[in-house]
CSV table of C-alpha atoms in Angstrom, one decimal:
chain,number,residue,atom,x,y,z
A,1186,MET,CA,-31.7,-24.0,8.0
A,1187,PRO,CA,-35.2,-23.5,7.9
A,1188,ALA,CA,-38.3,-25.5,6.6
A,1189,PRO,CA,-38.7,-23.9,2.5
A,1190,GLU,CA,-42.1,-22.1,2.8
A,1191,ARG,CA,-44.8,-24.4,1.1
A,1192,LEU,CA,-46.6,-23.2,-2.5
A,1193,PRO,CA,-50.2,-23.2,-2.6
A,1194,ALA,CA,-51.8,-24.5,-5.4
A,1195,PRO,CA,-53.0,-21.4,-8.0
A,1196,GLY,CA,-55.5,-19.3,-6.3
A,1197,VAL,CA,-54.5,-20.7,-2.8
A,1198,ARG,CA,-53.5,-18.4,-0.5
A,1199,SER,CA,-52.8,-20.7,2.8
A,1200,THR,CA,-52.9,-24.1,4.0
A,1201,GLY,CA,-56.0,-23.8,5.7
A,1202,GLU,CA,-57.6,-22.7,2.7
A,1203,LEU,CA,-55.6,-25.7,-0.2
A,1204,GLU,CA,-57.7,-27.8,3.0
A,1205,ALA,CA,-60.4,-26.7,2.6
A,1206,LEU,CA,-61.0,-27.1,-1.9
A,1207,LEU,CA,-59.6,-31.1,-1.0
A,1208,ALA,CA,-62.8,-30.9,1.6
A,1209,HIS,CA,-65.5,-29.5,-0.1
A,1210,GLY,CA,-64.6,-29.4,-3.4
A,1211,GLU,CA,-65.8,-31.6,-6.5
A,1212,LEU,CA,-64.4,-34.3,-7.6
A,1213,THR,CA,-63.4,-34.9,-10.8
A,1214,VAL,CA,-61.2,-38.8,-11.5
A,1215,VAL,CA,-59.4,-38.5,-14.3
A,1216,GLY,CA,-56.6,-41.8,-14.2
A,1217,ARG,CA,-55.7,-44.2,-11.7
A,1218,ILE,CA,-52.4,-45.4,-10.3
A,1219,ARG,CA,-52.2,-48.8,-11.2
A,1220,GLU,CA,-49.1,-49.3,-9.9
A,1221,ALA,CA,-50.5,-48.7,-6.3
A,1222,SER,CA,-51.3,-51.9,-3.9
A,1223,ASN,CA,-54.4,-50.0,-3.2
A,1224,ALA,CA,-57.2,-48.1,-5.1
A,1225,VAL,CA,-55.1,-44.9,-6.2
A,1226,LEU,CA,-57.6,-41.8,-7.8
A,1227,LEU,CA,-55.1,-39.1,-10.2
A,1228,CYS,CA,-58.6,-35.9,-9.6
A,1229,SER,CA,-58.4,-32.2,-9.9
A,1230,VAL,CA,-60.7,-31.3,-7.6
A,1231,THR,CA,-62.6,-27.4,-7.9
A,1232,HIS,CA,-64.0,-25.2,-5.3
A,1233,GLU,CA,-65.2,-21.4,-6.5
A,1234,GLY,CA,-63.8,-20.9,-9.3
A,1235,VAL,CA,-60.4,-23.2,-7.9
A,1236,SER,CA,-58.3,-26.2,-8.8
A,1237,ALA,CA,-56.7,-28.6,-8.5
A,1238,ASP,CA,-54.5,-32.2,-8.4
A,1239,CYS,CA,-55.4,-33.9,-6.4
A,1240,VAL,CA,-55.1,-37.7,-5.3
A,1241,TYR,CA,-58.2,-40.1,-4.5
A,1242,LYS,CA,-58.3,-43.2,-1.8
A,1243,PRO,CA,-61.1,-45.1,-1.3
A,1244,VAL,CA,-61.5,-47.2,1.9
A,1245,LYS,CA,-62.7,-49.3,-0.3
A,1246,GLY,CA,-60.2,-49.5,-2.4
A,1247,GLU,CA,-57.6,-50.6,0.8
A,1248,ARG,CA,-57.0,-53.9,0.8
A,1249,PRO,CA,-57.6,-55.4,4.5
A,1250,LEU,CA,-54.1,-56.0,6.6
A,1251,TRP,CA,-53.8,-58.6,8.9
A,1252,ASP,CA,-51.2,-56.7,11.8
A,1253,PHE,CA,-54.1,-53.7,10.8
A,1254,PRO,CA,-57.0,-54.7,12.3
A,1255,ASP,CA,-58.0,-51.5,13.7
A,1256,GLY,CA,-58.8,-48.6,12.0
A,1257,ASN,CA,-57.7,-48.2,7.5
A,1258,LEU,CA,-55.1,-46.6,5.7
A,1259,ALA,CA,-57.2,-43.9,4.7
A,1260,GLN,CA,-57.9,-42.2,8.3
A,1261,ARG,CA,-53.9,-43.0,9.0
A,1262,GLU,CA,-52.7,-40.7,5.9
A,1263,VAL,CA,-54.8,-37.5,7.6
A,1264,ALA,CA,-53.3,-38.5,11.2
A,1265,ALA,CA,-49.8,-38.6,9.3
A,1266,TYR,CA,-50.0,-35.2,8.0
A,1267,LEU,CA,-52.4,-33.3,11.3
A,1268,VAL,CA,-48.0,-34.7,13.4
A,1269,SER,CA,-47.0,-33.0,10.8
A,1270,GLU,CA,-48.3,-30.1,10.7
A,1271,ALA,CA,-48.3,-30.1,14.7
A,1272,THR,CA,-43.9,-30.3,14.2
A,1273,GLY,CA,-43.5,-27.7,11.9
A,1274,TRP,CA,-42.1,-28.7,9.1
A,1275,GLY,CA,-45.3,-29.4,6.8
A,1276,LEU,CA,-43.6,-32.8,5.4
A,1277,VAL,CA,-47.0,-34.8,4.4
A,1278,PRO,CA,-48.7,-33.2,1.6
A,1279,PRO,CA,-52.1,-31.9,2.5
A,1280,THR,CA,-54.3,-34.0,3.2
A,1281,VAL,CA,-57.9,-35.0,4.4
A,1282,LEU,CA,-61.2,-37.4,5.0
A,1283,ARG,CA,-64.0,-36.7,2.4
A,1284,ASP,CA,-66.6,-38.5,0.8
A,1285,GLY,CA,-66.0,-38.5,-3.3
A,1286,PRO,CA,-66.7,-40.9,-6.1
A,1287,TYR,CA,-66.6,-43.6,-4.1
A,1288,GLY,CA,-67.7,-43.3,-0.8
A,1289,GLU,CA,-65.3,-42.2,2.7
A,1290,GLY,CA,-61.5,-41.8,1.5
A,1291,MET,CA,-58.8,-38.6,1.4
A,1292,VAL,CA,-57.7,-36.9,-0.6
A,1293,GLN,CA,-53.7,-35.3,-0.5
A,1294,GLN,CA,-52.3,-33.3,-2.6
A,1295,TRP,CA,-50.5,-34.2,-6.0
A,1296,ILE,CA,-47.1,-32.8,-5.5
A,1297,GLU,CA,-45.2,-32.5,-9.7
A,1298,THR,CA,-41.9,-33.5,-8.9
A,1299,GLY,CA,-40.7,-34.0,-12.6
A,1300,GLU,CA,-38.6,-36.2,-11.9
A,1301,ALA,CA,-38.4,-39.9,-9.9
A,1302,PRO,CA,-38.9,-39.1,-6.4
A,1303,GLU,CA,-35.3,-40.5,-5.4
A,1304,ALA,CA,-33.5,-38.4,-7.4
A,1305,GLY,CA,-30.4,-36.6,-6.3
A,1306,LEU,CA,-31.7,-38.4,-2.1
A,1307,LEU,CA,-30.3,-42.4,-3.0
A,1308,ALA,CA,-27.7,-44.0,-3.9
A,1309,LEU,CA,-26.0,-46.7,-3.9
A,1310,VAL,CA,-21.6,-46.6,-3.5
A,1311,GLU,CA,-19.3,-49.1,-4.6
A,1312,GLY,CA,-16.6,-50.0,-2.0
A,1313,GLU,CA,-17.7,-49.5,2.2
A,1314,GLU,CA,-17.8,-45.4,2.4
A,1315,ALA,CA,-20.7,-43.8,1.9
A,1316,GLY,CA,-18.8,-40.4,0.5
A,1317,GLU,CA,-19.1,-36.7,1.7
A,1318,GLY,CA,-22.9,-35.4,2.0
A,1319,TRP,CA,-23.8,-39.1,2.4
A,1320,LYS,CA,-25.0,-41.5,4.9
A,1321,PRO,CA,-24.6,-45.4,4.8
A,1322,VAL,CA,-27.8,-46.9,5.6
A,1323,ALA,CA,-26.8,-50.8,4.4
A,1324,PHE,CA,-25.0,-53.1,2.0
A,1325,ALA,CA,-27.6,-54.5,-0.7
A,1326,GLU,CA,-27.0,-57.4,-3.5
A,1327,VAL,CA,-26.8,-55.7,-6.9
A,1328,GLY,CA,-26.3,-59.0,-8.7
A,1329,GLU,CA,-23.5,-61.4,-10.2
A,1330,GLY,CA,-22.0,-61.9,-6.5
A,1331,ARG,CA,-22.2,-58.3,-6.2
A,1332,THR,CA,-22.3,-55.7,-3.7
A,1333,ALA,CA,-23.7,-51.8,-2.9
A,1334,LEU,CA,-23.8,-49.2,-0.4
A,1335,LEU,CA,-26.9,-48.3,-0.3
A,1336,VAL,CA,-26.6,-44.0,0.8
A,1337,HIS,CA,-28.5,-41.6,1.6
A,1338,ALA,CA,-28.2,-37.4,1.6
A,1339,ASP,CA,-26.7,-36.1,4.0
A,1340,ASP,CA,-30.0,-34.0,3.7
A,1341,GLU,CA,-31.5,-32.0,6.2
A,1342,ARG,CA,-35.0,-33.1,5.3
A,1343,LEU,CA,-34.7,-36.5,5.1
A,1344,ARG,CA,-32.8,-35.8,9.3
A,1345,ARG,CA,-36.2,-33.8,9.9
A,1346,MET,CA,-38.8,-36.7,8.1
A,1347,SER,CA,-36.7,-39.0,9.7
A,1348,VAL,CA,-38.2,-38.1,12.9
A,1349,LEU,CA,-41.7,-38.4,11.8
A,1350,ASP,CA,-40.5,-41.9,10.9
A,1351,ALA,CA,-40.2,-42.4,14.1
A,1352,VAL,CA,-43.7,-40.7,16.2
A,1353,ILE,CA,-45.8,-41.9,13.2
A,1354,ASN,CA,-44.0,-45.2,13.1
A,1355,ASN,CA,-43.2,-45.6,10.1
A,1356,GLY,CA,-43.8,-49.0,8.6
A,1357,ASP,CA,-42.9,-47.8,4.4
A,1358,ARG,CA,-40.6,-45.8,4.3
A,1359,LYS,CA,-39.4,-46.1,1.0
A,1360,GLY,CA,-37.9,-44.2,-2.0
A,1361,GLY,CA,-40.1,-43.4,-4.0
A,1362,HIS,CA,-42.6,-42.0,-1.2
A,1363,LEU,CA,-40.0,-39.2,-0.8
A,1364,LEU,CA,-41.2,-36.5,-3.4
A,1365,PRO,CA,-38.7,-33.6,-4.3
A,1366,ALA,CA,-41.0,-30.0,-4.9
A,1367,PRO,CA,-39.9,-27.2,-7.9
A,1368,ASP,CA,-39.8,-25.1,-4.7
A,1369,GLY,CA,-37.9,-26.9,-2.7
A,1370,ARG,CA,-39.5,-28.2,-0.5
A,1371,LEU,CA,-40.0,-32.5,0.5
A,1372,TYR,CA,-42.9,-34.7,0.9
A,1373,GLY,CA,-42.9,-38.0,2.2
A,1374,ILE,CA,-46.5,-40.0,1.1
A,1375,ASP,CA,-48.4,-43.2,1.4
A,1376,HIS,CA,-48.3,-43.1,5.8
A,1377,GLY,CA,-51.6,-45.8,5.8
A,1378,VAL,CA,-48.7,-47.7,7.7
A,1379,THR,CA,-48.1,-46.2,10.5
A,1380,PHE,CA,-48.9,-45.5,14.1
A,1381,HIS,CA,-49.4,-49.0,15.1
A,1382,THR,CA,-48.6,-49.9,18.7
A,1383,GLU,CA,-45.8,-52.2,18.0
A,1384,ASP,CA,-42.2,-50.4,17.0
A,1385,LYS,CA,-43.3,-51.4,13.2
A,1386,LEU,CA,-39.9,-48.6,11.7
A,1387,ARG,CA,-39.1,-49.6,8.7
A,1388,THR,CA,-36.8,-47.3,6.7
A,1389,LEU,CA,-34.3,-46.2,4.6
A,1390,LEU,CA,-33.5,-43.2,6.3
A,1391,TRP,CA,-30.7,-45.3,9.2
A,1392,GLY,CA,-28.3,-42.7,8.6
A,1393,TRP,CA,-28.7,-41.2,11.3
A,1394,ALA,CA,-29.1,-44.1,13.6
A,1395,GLY,CA,-27.8,-43.9,17.4
A,1396,GLU,CA,-26.5,-40.0,16.8
A,1397,PRO,CA,-28.1,-37.0,18.9
A,1398,LEU,CA,-31.2,-35.6,17.8
A,1399,THR,CA,-30.8,-31.5,16.1
A,1400,GLY,CA,-30.9,-28.8,18.5
A,1401,GLU,CA,-34.6,-28.4,16.7
A,1402,ALA,CA,-35.6,-31.6,16.4
A,1403,ARG,CA,-35.8,-31.7,20.5
A,1404,SER,CA,-37.3,-28.4,20.8
A,1405,VAL,CA,-40.3,-29.6,17.9
A,1406,LEU,CA,-40.5,-33.1,19.9
A,1407,THR,CA,-41.4,-31.0,23.1
A,1408,ASP,CA,-43.0,-29.1,21.5
A,1409,LEU,CA,-45.3,-31.9,20.3
A,1410,GLY,CA,-45.9,-33.7,22.9
A,1411,ALA,CA,-47.3,-30.6,25.3
A,1412,ALA,CA,-49.9,-30.4,21.8
A,1413,LEU,CA,-50.6,-34.4,22.5
A,1414,ALA,CA,-52.0,-34.2,25.9
A,1415,PRO,CA,-55.0,-35.2,26.1
A,1416,ARG,CA,-58.2,-32.6,25.4
A,1417,GLU,CA,-55.4,-30.0,23.3
A,1418,PRO,CA,-57.1,-29.9,19.5
A,1419,LEU,CA,-54.2,-32.2,17.6
A,1420,ALA,CA,-55.0,-35.5,20.3
A,1421,THR,CA,-59.1,-35.0,19.7
A,1422,ARG,CA,-59.2,-35.2,16.5
A,1423,LEU,CA,-56.7,-37.6,16.6
A,1424,ALA,CA,-58.7,-39.7,18.7
A,1425,GLU,CA,-61.1,-39.7,15.6
A,1426,LEU,CA,-58.7,-40.9,14.4
A,1427,VAL,CA,-56.7,-43.7,16.3
A,1428,THR,CA,-57.3,-46.4,18.6
A,1429,ALA,CA,-57.1,-44.6,22.2
A,1430,ASP,CA,-53.8,-47.0,22.4
A,1431,GLU,CA,-52.7,-46.1,19.3
A,1432,LEU,CA,-52.4,-42.9,20.7
A,1433,ALA,CA,-50.9,-43.2,23.6
A,1434,ALA,CA,-48.4,-44.6,21.5
A,1435,VAL,CA,-47.3,-41.7,19.6
A,1436,ARG,CA,-47.3,-39.9,23.0
A,1437,ALA,CA,-45.2,-43.2,24.1
A,1438,ARG,CA,-42.3,-42.4,21.4
A,1439,VAL,CA,-42.1,-38.6,21.2
A,1440,ALA,CA,-41.2,-38.9,25.3
A,1441,LEU,CA,-38.3,-41.8,24.7
A,1442,LEU,CA,-36.9,-39.7,21.8
A,1443,LEU,CA,-36.9,-36.7,24.4
A,1444,SER,CA,-35.6,-38.6,26.9
A,1445,THR,CA,-32.2,-40.7,24.7
A,1446,GLY,CA,-32.2,-37.8,22.5
A,1447,ARG,CA,-31.5,-39.7,19.8
A,1448,HIS,CA,-32.4,-40.6,16.4
A,1449,PRO,CA,-33.8,-44.6,17.0
A,1450,GLN,CA,-32.0,-47.4,16.0
A,1451,PRO,CA,-33.6,-50.3,14.1
A,1452,SER,CA,-35.3,-53.0,16.7
A,1453,GLY,CA,-33.6,-56.1,15.2
A,1454,GLN,CA,-36.8,-57.9,15.8
A,1455,TRP,CA,-37.6,-58.4,11.4
A,1456,PRO,CA,-36.4,-56.3,8.4
A,1457,SER,CA,-35.5,-53.3,9.5
A,1458,ILE,CA,-35.4,-51.4,5.4
A,1459,PRO,CA,-38.8,-52.2,3.0
A,1460,TRP,CA,-39.1,-53.9,0.6
A,1461,PRO,CA,-38.7,-53.7,-2.0
A,1462,PRO,CA,-37.1,-50.2,-0.6
A,1463,VAL,CA,-38.4,-48.1,-4.1
């Protein structure tokens, strides 16, 4: 199933133009998303008569993470976008690093979903079988000594997302970080906890763990491995956002996925599912 064509903001004809709008437009803060653990500001951005809604996360509003001492969340969010674009799957909304009203931060296209982010993608079911069209993840306590099976949709968009997460070593793939857009695309957001040199993969998308990668995924990973070679444009841009060791780890993860030909499995060294899961 080919990835659906991304629909840019009204008045914008391409992803490149949207990146330019986000990078050079005038940012106006509209409000704050208060449930976020770091400063997340909803903004409008306007440039040459074209406007769009966006999210601005200033570096000054980030809470330090003891296990991510290098760089910052904003840089890793942009790095995740660059890797996503290199796959051709377009799984991360256009994202740039720029100065804003509160200093340097990441600015990302706002995705309007019109429904709960995880709607139709995640569910809790009775019994021990996921059912047709669903993949089992783990059993979860639902109160009063009862358990239910956490499942996610057997959806090619989610499968692509799981491959991207394995590449960038996403330590926080929650249900609320999956945004189905009205145009049929599925976007992933909140990629600040990524690119660590150690295995930090925590996700709700374990349904394909240990299964063979699709032919499409193997082809994408082969091309991505070439794009990550030293002095290639992608590698050069990533080197400005993550450390040399983190970039080497990305290359190693791509190579490992290709050598095993399978989706990764939980390491067993720490919880494999983020908390809270949604």
